[in-house]
């Protein structure tokens, strides 16, 4: 299996080499690292104790009664093994997101589409692990029918943006001081449209930055100072599905997600927060059912997990990307 996936990864890389020549960023390598379930999708990525961890959902389809959260681990980014499979008897587990707690544990977050009849449609959960293999029991977090999309740690606290999966639609910030009990912060976001998936980071000065998916019409960039009750929003002008955002060591902001025009693709952008613009850097080999990337800056490069069905079956991919040495915003100024 591993050798076959390596060969397929080389084929994928070869097919995009010429198309990548004019992009500001360069794809150095792409590997298919998992395709064992009928549907493998919705990824996230992190480094923990000098190892890679990639998490995602396995299921019978994009939506299915049975869905579990797979945890993969790798020493070198080339050879991957399954460390754990988190399952539920009462829900389709979806959209795994992984982070590291302030006290050095792995934190897995996701949501369950509850098997009906049930008291709610969805419930968000969190799990903890010391080693990526043995995980705690699922801990329900937030309000029923509010999907806390990812958990981000700042100043010893856990934060996450939750969105309503039933009417009336709404999105709101949650905070937890103990990583188990999440309470709403301030009012619901004052935005129009169906606000849902998010990328959330905190800057060195404590400013929160939120990349917010809307359907319709386009993504928003939100910023807020502590205590994160007063948000300012900018319309980015394009739709972004399954958004993620990180800040590089040199201060640049990198975003990734699904790009829609011309057919779905997984794309990487540099974000200009001052003007509320996304500048495309490169599009990864992808198509069809795709996106939901995880982003890590490591060893001077950007590493990306994502899923795609461009080769027929929804599979998990791991990409190594060389970003431009300087911001592309310098070239586009004026």
GROMACS .gro file of C-alpha atoms in nm:
model
  334
    1UNK     CA    1   0.000   0.000   0.000
    2UNK     CA    2   0.270   0.250   0.102
    3UNK     CA    3   0.479   0.190  -0.212
    4UNK     CA    4   0.174   0.225  -0.436
    5UNK     CA    5   0.077   0.552  -0.267
    6UNK     CA    6   0.434   0.682  -0.316
    7UNK     CA    7   0.418   0.606  -0.687
    8UNK     CA    8   0.082   0.778  -0.720
    9UNK     CA    9   0.223   1.080  -0.536
   10UNK     CA   10   0.509   1.108  -0.786
   11UNK     CA   11   0.262   1.089  -1.073
   12UNK     CA   12   0.054   1.366  -0.921
   13UNK     CA   13   0.361   1.584  -0.877
   14UNK     CA   14   0.475   1.531  -1.234
   15UNK     CA   15   0.137   1.629  -1.378
   16UNK     CA   16   0.142   1.970  -1.206
   17UNK     CA   17   0.509   2.061  -1.243
   18UNK     CA   18   0.461   2.261  -1.560
   19UNK     CA   19   0.144   2.430  -1.437
   20UNK     CA   20   0.326   2.538  -1.119
   21UNK     CA   21   0.609   2.720  -1.298
   22UNK     CA   22   0.430   3.055  -1.309
   23UNK     CA   23   0.297   3.041  -0.951
   24UNK     CA   24   0.461   3.254  -0.681
   25UNK     CA   25   0.493   2.942  -0.463
   26UNK     CA   26   0.647   2.612  -0.575
   27UNK     CA   27   0.509   2.266  -0.501
   28UNK     CA   28   0.809   2.055  -0.402
   29UNK     CA   29   0.628   1.730  -0.332
   30UNK     CA   30   0.279   1.581  -0.302
   31UNK     CA   31   0.202   1.239  -0.160
   32UNK     CA   32  -0.120   1.047  -0.123
   33UNK     CA   33  -0.091   0.919   0.234
   34UNK     CA   34  -0.428   0.748   0.297
   35UNK     CA   35  -0.720   0.614   0.096
   36UNK     CA   36  -0.837   0.308   0.290
   37UNK     CA   37  -1.193   0.418   0.371
   38UNK     CA   38  -1.463   0.467   0.106
   39UNK     CA   39  -1.446   0.842   0.181
   40UNK     CA   40  -1.139   1.008   0.339
   41UNK     CA   41  -1.176   1.380   0.399
   42UNK     CA   42  -1.167   1.698   0.613
   43UNK     CA   43  -0.808   1.711   0.738
   44UNK     CA   44  -0.588   1.893   0.985
   45UNK     CA   45  -0.213   1.880   1.049
   46UNK     CA   46   0.030   1.945   1.335
   47UNK     CA   47   0.380   1.864   1.458
   48UNK     CA   48   0.401   1.720   1.809
   49UNK     CA   49   0.714   1.584   1.981
   50UNK     CA   50   0.908   1.590   1.651
   51UNK     CA   51   0.644   1.389   1.465
   52UNK     CA   52   0.374   1.472   1.214
   53UNK     CA   53   0.010   1.411   1.302
   54UNK     CA   54  -0.260   1.425   1.037
   55UNK     CA   55  -0.625   1.382   1.137
   56UNK     CA   56  -0.933   1.342   0.918
   57UNK     CA   57  -1.272   1.174   0.888
   58UNK     CA   58  -1.329   0.829   0.749
   59UNK     CA   59  -1.680   0.746   0.635
   60UNK     CA   60  -1.898   0.577   0.379
   61UNK     CA   61  -1.947   0.903   0.191
   62UNK     CA   62  -1.933   1.282   0.224
   63UNK     CA   63  -2.227   1.236   0.461
   64UNK     CA   64  -2.297   0.894   0.611
   65UNK     CA   65  -2.437   0.743   0.929
   66UNK     CA   66  -2.098   0.605   1.031
   67UNK     CA   67  -1.802   0.843   1.047
   68UNK     CA   68  -1.484   0.814   1.256
   69UNK     CA   69  -1.179   1.031   1.316
   70UNK     CA   70  -0.851   0.877   1.200
   71UNK     CA   71  -0.517   0.986   1.351
   72UNK     CA   72  -0.209   0.927   1.134
   73UNK     CA   73   0.150   0.968   1.253
   74UNK     CA   74   0.481   1.000   1.069
   75UNK     CA   75   0.845   1.055   1.164
   76UNK     CA   76   0.949   1.186   0.825
   77UNK     CA   77   0.634   1.288   0.634
   78UNK     CA   78   0.691   1.002   0.391
   79UNK     CA   79   0.591   0.691   0.582
   80UNK     CA   80   0.263   0.716   0.771
   81UNK     CA   81   0.093   0.480   1.015
   82UNK     CA   82  -0.240   0.484   1.192
   83UNK     CA   83  -0.202   0.586   1.557
   84UNK     CA   84  -0.572   0.578   1.648
   85UNK     CA   85  -0.930   0.566   1.526
   86UNK     CA   86  -1.181   0.763   1.735
   87UNK     CA   87  -1.533   0.624   1.695
   88UNK     CA   88  -1.887   0.682   1.819
   89UNK     CA   89  -2.193   0.458   1.848
   90UNK     CA   90  -2.431   0.754   1.852
   91UNK     CA   91  -2.301   0.996   1.588
   92UNK     CA   92  -2.126   1.048   1.255
   93UNK     CA   93  -1.801   1.210   1.374
   94UNK     CA   94  -1.688   1.486   1.140
   95UNK     CA   95  -1.417   1.744   1.065
   96UNK     CA   96  -1.128   1.653   1.292
   97UNK     CA   97  -0.910   1.942   1.408
   98UNK     CA   98  -0.594   1.895   1.615
   99UNK     CA   99  -0.395   2.125   1.842
  100UNK     CA  100  -0.148   2.114   2.132
  101UNK     CA  101  -0.258   2.229   2.476
  102UNK     CA  102  -0.052   2.465   2.693
  103UNK     CA  103   0.044   2.167   2.914
  104UNK     CA  104   0.169   1.961   2.621
  105UNK     CA  105  -0.116   1.729   2.531
  106UNK     CA  106  -0.280   1.661   2.199
  107UNK     CA  107  -0.630   1.803   2.164
  108UNK     CA  108  -0.868   1.660   1.904
  109UNK     CA  109  -1.187   1.851   1.827
  110UNK     CA  110  -1.478   1.757   1.605
  111UNK     CA  111  -1.854   1.742   1.583
  112UNK     CA  112  -2.102   1.459   1.581
  113UNK     CA  113  -2.403   1.446   1.351
  114UNK     CA  114  -2.622   1.270   1.604
  115UNK     CA  115  -2.814   0.960   1.502
  116UNK     CA  116  -3.181   1.045   1.507
  117UNK     CA  117  -3.404   1.054   1.698
  118UNK     CA  118  -3.195   1.267   1.936
  119UNK     CA  119  -3.235   1.584   2.138
  120UNK     CA  120  -3.023   1.781   1.889
  121UNK     CA  121  -2.890   1.764   1.533
  122UNK     CA  122  -2.522   1.817   1.615
  123UNK     CA  123  -2.296   1.820   1.920
  124UNK     CA  124  -1.934   1.938   1.935
  125UNK     CA  125  -1.680   1.721   2.116
  126UNK     CA  126  -1.321   1.731   2.237
  127UNK     CA  127  -1.074   1.453   2.319
  128UNK     CA  128  -0.728   1.459   2.480
  129UNK     CA  129  -0.420   1.236   2.448
  130UNK     CA  130  -0.063   1.224   2.577
  131UNK     CA  131   0.069   1.017   2.288
  132UNK     CA  132  -0.178   1.028   1.997
  133UNK     CA  133  -0.270   0.663   2.051
  134UNK     CA  134  -0.488   0.654   2.362
  135UNK     CA  135  -0.761   0.919   2.370
  136UNK     CA  136  -0.997   1.030   2.644
  137UNK     CA  137  -1.369   0.976   2.626
  138UNK     CA  138  -1.555   1.234   2.419
  139UNK     CA  139  -1.630   1.552   2.613
  140UNK     CA  140  -1.934   1.748   2.483
  141UNK     CA  141  -1.850   2.118   2.447
  142UNK     CA  142  -2.048   2.432   2.371
  143UNK     CA  143  -2.420   2.442   2.296
  144UNK     CA  144  -2.611   2.169   2.111
  145UNK     CA  145  -2.650   2.251   1.741
  146UNK     CA  146  -2.351   2.488   1.753
  147UNK     CA  147  -2.059   2.338   1.565
  148UNK     CA  148  -1.731   2.457   1.720
  149UNK     CA  149  -1.518   2.430   1.411
  150UNK     CA  150  -1.168   2.422   1.560
  151UNK     CA  151  -1.002   2.487   1.896
  152UNK     CA  152  -0.721   2.743   1.919
  153UNK     CA  153  -0.518   2.804   2.235
  154UNK     CA  154  -0.416   3.149   2.353
  155UNK     CA  155  -0.284   3.273   2.687
  156UNK     CA  156  -0.377   2.946   2.856
  157UNK     CA  157  -0.735   2.946   2.730
  158UNK     CA  158  -0.912   2.755   2.451
  159UNK     CA  159  -1.114   2.944   2.190
  160UNK     CA  160  -1.334   2.832   1.905
  161UNK     CA  161  -1.596   2.978   1.673
  162UNK     CA  162  -1.921   2.787   1.671
  163UNK     CA  163  -2.193   2.816   1.408
  164UNK     CA  164  -2.555   2.714   1.426
  165UNK     CA  165  -2.655   2.410   1.222
  166UNK     CA  166  -3.026   2.489   1.254
  167UNK     CA  167  -3.237   2.801   1.210
  168UNK     CA  168  -3.187   3.076   1.307
  169UNK     CA  169  -2.834   3.080   1.164
  170UNK     CA  170  -2.566   3.243   1.377
  171UNK     CA  171  -2.195   3.230   1.458
  172UNK     CA  172  -2.031   3.309   1.789
  173UNK     CA  173  -1.701   3.288   1.976
  174UNK     CA  174  -1.656   3.038   2.260
  175UNK     CA  175  -1.391   3.038   2.535
  176UNK     CA  176  -1.281   2.775   2.786
  177UNK     CA  177  -1.047   2.820   3.080
  178UNK     CA  178  -1.020   2.446   3.149
  179UNK     CA  179  -1.048   2.300   2.797
  180UNK     CA  180  -1.374   2.127   2.884
  181UNK     CA  181  -1.639   2.388   2.960
  182UNK     CA  182  -1.692   2.634   2.673
  183UNK     CA  183  -1.894   2.953   2.723
  184UNK     CA  184  -2.005   3.211   2.465
  185UNK     CA  185  -1.802   3.532   2.449
  186UNK     CA  186  -2.004   3.844   2.372
  187UNK     CA  187  -2.291   3.850   2.124
  188UNK     CA  188  -2.337   3.651   1.805
  189UNK     CA  189  -2.126   3.784   1.518
  190UNK     CA  190  -2.294   4.072   1.339
  191UNK     CA  191  -2.255   3.936   0.984
  192UNK     CA  192  -2.497   3.862   0.704
  193UNK     CA  193  -2.534   3.530   0.523
  194UNK     CA  194  -2.469   3.177   0.641
  195UNK     CA  195  -2.148   3.208   0.845
  196UNK     CA  196  -1.994   2.871   0.928
  197UNK     CA  197  -1.640   2.727   0.900
  198UNK     CA  198  -1.344   2.923   1.035
  199UNK     CA  199  -0.971   2.961   1.068
  200UNK     CA  200  -0.878   3.131   1.396
  201UNK     CA  201  -0.540   3.262   1.515
  202UNK     CA  202  -0.408   3.502   1.777
  203UNK     CA  203  -0.133   3.753   1.707
  204UNK     CA  204   0.159   3.841   1.932
  205UNK     CA  205  -0.026   4.144   2.070
  206UNK     CA  206  -0.330   3.929   2.152
  207UNK     CA  207  -0.542   4.035   1.854
  208UNK     CA  208  -0.774   3.760   1.732
  209UNK     CA  209  -0.802   3.706   1.356
  210UNK     CA  210  -1.083   3.495   1.209
  211UNK     CA  211  -1.116   3.377   0.849
  212UNK     CA  212  -1.489   3.309   0.820
  213UNK     CA  213  -1.663   3.114   0.546
  214UNK     CA  214  -1.999   3.249   0.427
  215UNK     CA  215  -2.244   3.087   0.187
  216UNK     CA  216  -2.330   3.320   0.021
  217UNK     CA  217  -2.160   3.532  -0.092
  218UNK     CA  218  -1.792   3.550   0.014
  219UNK     CA  219  -1.549   3.497   0.301
  220UNK     CA  220  -1.494   3.755   0.573
  221UNK     CA  221  -1.187   3.851   0.775
  222UNK     CA  222  -1.263   3.944   1.133
  223UNK     CA  223  -1.035   4.103   1.393
  224UNK     CA  224  -1.091   4.176   1.760
  225UNK     CA  225  -0.891   4.282   2.064
  226UNK     CA  226  -0.935   4.118   2.405
  227UNK     CA  227  -1.189   4.043   2.547
  228UNK     CA  228  -1.299   3.960   2.188
  229UNK     CA  229  -1.650   4.100   2.211
  230UNK     CA  230  -1.613   4.373   1.945
  231UNK     CA  231  -1.533   4.239   1.596
  232UNK     CA  232  -1.450   4.431   1.278
  233UNK     CA  233  -1.521   4.249   0.950
  234UNK     CA  234  -1.382   4.289   0.598
  235UNK     CA  235  -1.528   4.121   0.290
  236UNK     CA  236  -1.251   3.927   0.111
  237UNK     CA  237  -1.450   3.919  -0.213
  238UNK     CA  238  -1.422   3.546  -0.284
  239UNK     CA  239  -1.570   3.227  -0.140
  240UNK     CA  240  -1.336   3.005   0.062
  241UNK     CA  241  -1.447   2.657   0.171
  242UNK     CA  242  -1.286   2.474   0.463
  243UNK     CA  243  -1.069   2.775   0.553
  244UNK     CA  244  -0.745   2.767   0.751
  245UNK     CA  245  -0.501   3.046   0.835
  246UNK     CA  246  -0.157   3.067   0.998
  247UNK     CA  247   0.097   3.341   1.058
  248UNK     CA  248   0.451   3.265   0.944
  249UNK     CA  249   0.757   3.335   1.155
  250UNK     CA  250   0.834   3.635   0.930
  251UNK     CA  251   0.489   3.784   0.995
  252UNK     CA  252   0.313   3.691   0.669
  253UNK     CA  253  -0.036   3.546   0.681
  254UNK     CA  254  -0.106   3.233   0.477
  255UNK     CA  255  -0.458   3.106   0.412
  256UNK     CA  256  -0.582   2.795   0.236
  257UNK     CA  257  -0.912   2.638   0.143
  258UNK     CA  258  -1.146   2.556  -0.142
  259UNK     CA  259  -1.144   2.786  -0.443
  260UNK     CA  260  -1.467   2.767  -0.645
  261UNK     CA  261  -1.438   2.937  -0.988
  262UNK     CA  262  -1.361   2.690  -1.267
  263UNK     CA  263  -1.434   2.389  -1.048
  264UNK     CA  264  -1.335   2.321  -0.689
  265UNK     CA  265  -0.962   2.326  -0.612
  266UNK     CA  266  -0.752   2.346  -0.297
  267UNK     CA  267  -0.562   2.674  -0.311
  268UNK     CA  268  -0.307   2.861  -0.099
  269UNK     CA  269  -0.318   3.239  -0.069
  270UNK     CA  270  -0.126   3.514   0.104
  271UNK     CA  271  -0.365   3.725   0.306
  272UNK     CA  272  -0.346   4.103   0.312
  273UNK     CA  273  -0.529   4.188   0.636
  274UNK     CA  274  -0.490   4.563   0.592
  275UNK     CA  275  -0.684   4.573   0.265
  276UNK     CA  276  -0.887   4.255   0.309
  277UNK     CA  277  -0.748   4.076   0.002
  278UNK     CA  278  -0.638   3.721  -0.079
  279UNK     CA  279  -0.349   3.686  -0.327
  280UNK     CA  280  -0.321   3.342  -0.484
  281UNK     CA  281   0.014   3.167  -0.441
  282UNK     CA  282  -0.047   2.818  -0.579
  283UNK     CA  283  -0.317   2.561  -0.641
  284UNK     CA  284  -0.248   2.206  -0.524
  285UNK     CA  285  -0.332   1.902  -0.739
  286UNK     CA  286  -0.699   1.870  -0.656
  287UNK     CA  287  -1.053   1.870  -0.784
  288UNK     CA  288  -1.406   1.754  -0.726
  289UNK     CA  289  -1.466   1.688  -0.358
  290UNK     CA  290  -1.168   1.870  -0.206
  291UNK     CA  291  -1.023   2.117   0.046
  292UNK     CA  292  -1.017   2.133   0.430
  293UNK     CA  293  -0.640   2.179   0.459
  294UNK     CA  294  -0.414   2.177   0.760
  295UNK     CA  295  -0.113   2.413   0.753
  296UNK     CA  296   0.224   2.393   0.931
  297UNK     CA  297   0.537   2.603   0.881
  298UNK     CA  298   0.841   2.385   0.940
  299UNK     CA  299   1.202   2.374   0.823
  300UNK     CA  300   1.156   2.686   0.610
  301UNK     CA  301   0.864   2.544   0.412
  302UNK     CA  302   0.486   2.518   0.423
  303UNK     CA  303   0.342   2.171   0.478
  304UNK     CA  304  -0.019   2.104   0.386
  305UNK     CA  305  -0.262   1.822   0.449
  306UNK     CA  306  -0.579   1.817   0.239
  307UNK     CA  307  -0.819   1.581   0.068
  308UNK     CA  308  -0.927   1.554  -0.294
  309UNK     CA  309  -1.115   1.331  -0.537
  310UNK     CA  310  -0.933   1.439  -0.854
  311UNK     CA  311  -0.794   1.086  -0.894
  312UNK     CA  312  -1.138   0.931  -0.854
  313UNK     CA  313  -1.158   0.846  -0.484
  314UNK     CA  314  -1.153   1.096  -0.199
  315UNK     CA  315  -0.806   1.052  -0.051
  316UNK     CA  316  -0.570   1.229   0.190
  317UNK     CA  317  -0.268   1.417   0.052
  318UNK     CA  318   0.042   1.570   0.208
  319UNK     CA  319   0.218   1.851   0.025
  320UNK     CA  320   0.550   2.029   0.068
  321UNK     CA  321   0.545   2.386  -0.063
  322UNK     CA  322   0.822   2.642  -0.099
  323UNK     CA  323   0.673   2.987  -0.044
  324UNK     CA  324   0.816   3.302  -0.205
  325UNK     CA  325   1.110   3.450  -0.015
  326UNK     CA  326   0.924   3.776   0.027
  327UNK     CA  327   0.564   3.880   0.049
  328UNK     CA  328   0.378   3.900  -0.281
  329UNK     CA  329   0.201   4.203  -0.135
  330UNK     CA  330   0.516   4.405  -0.201
  331UNK     CA  331   0.486   4.336  -0.573
  332UNK     CA  332   0.114   4.416  -0.578
  333UNK     CA  333   0.138   4.742  -0.381
  334UNK     CA  334  -0.016   5.032  -0.560
   0.00000   0.00000   0.00000
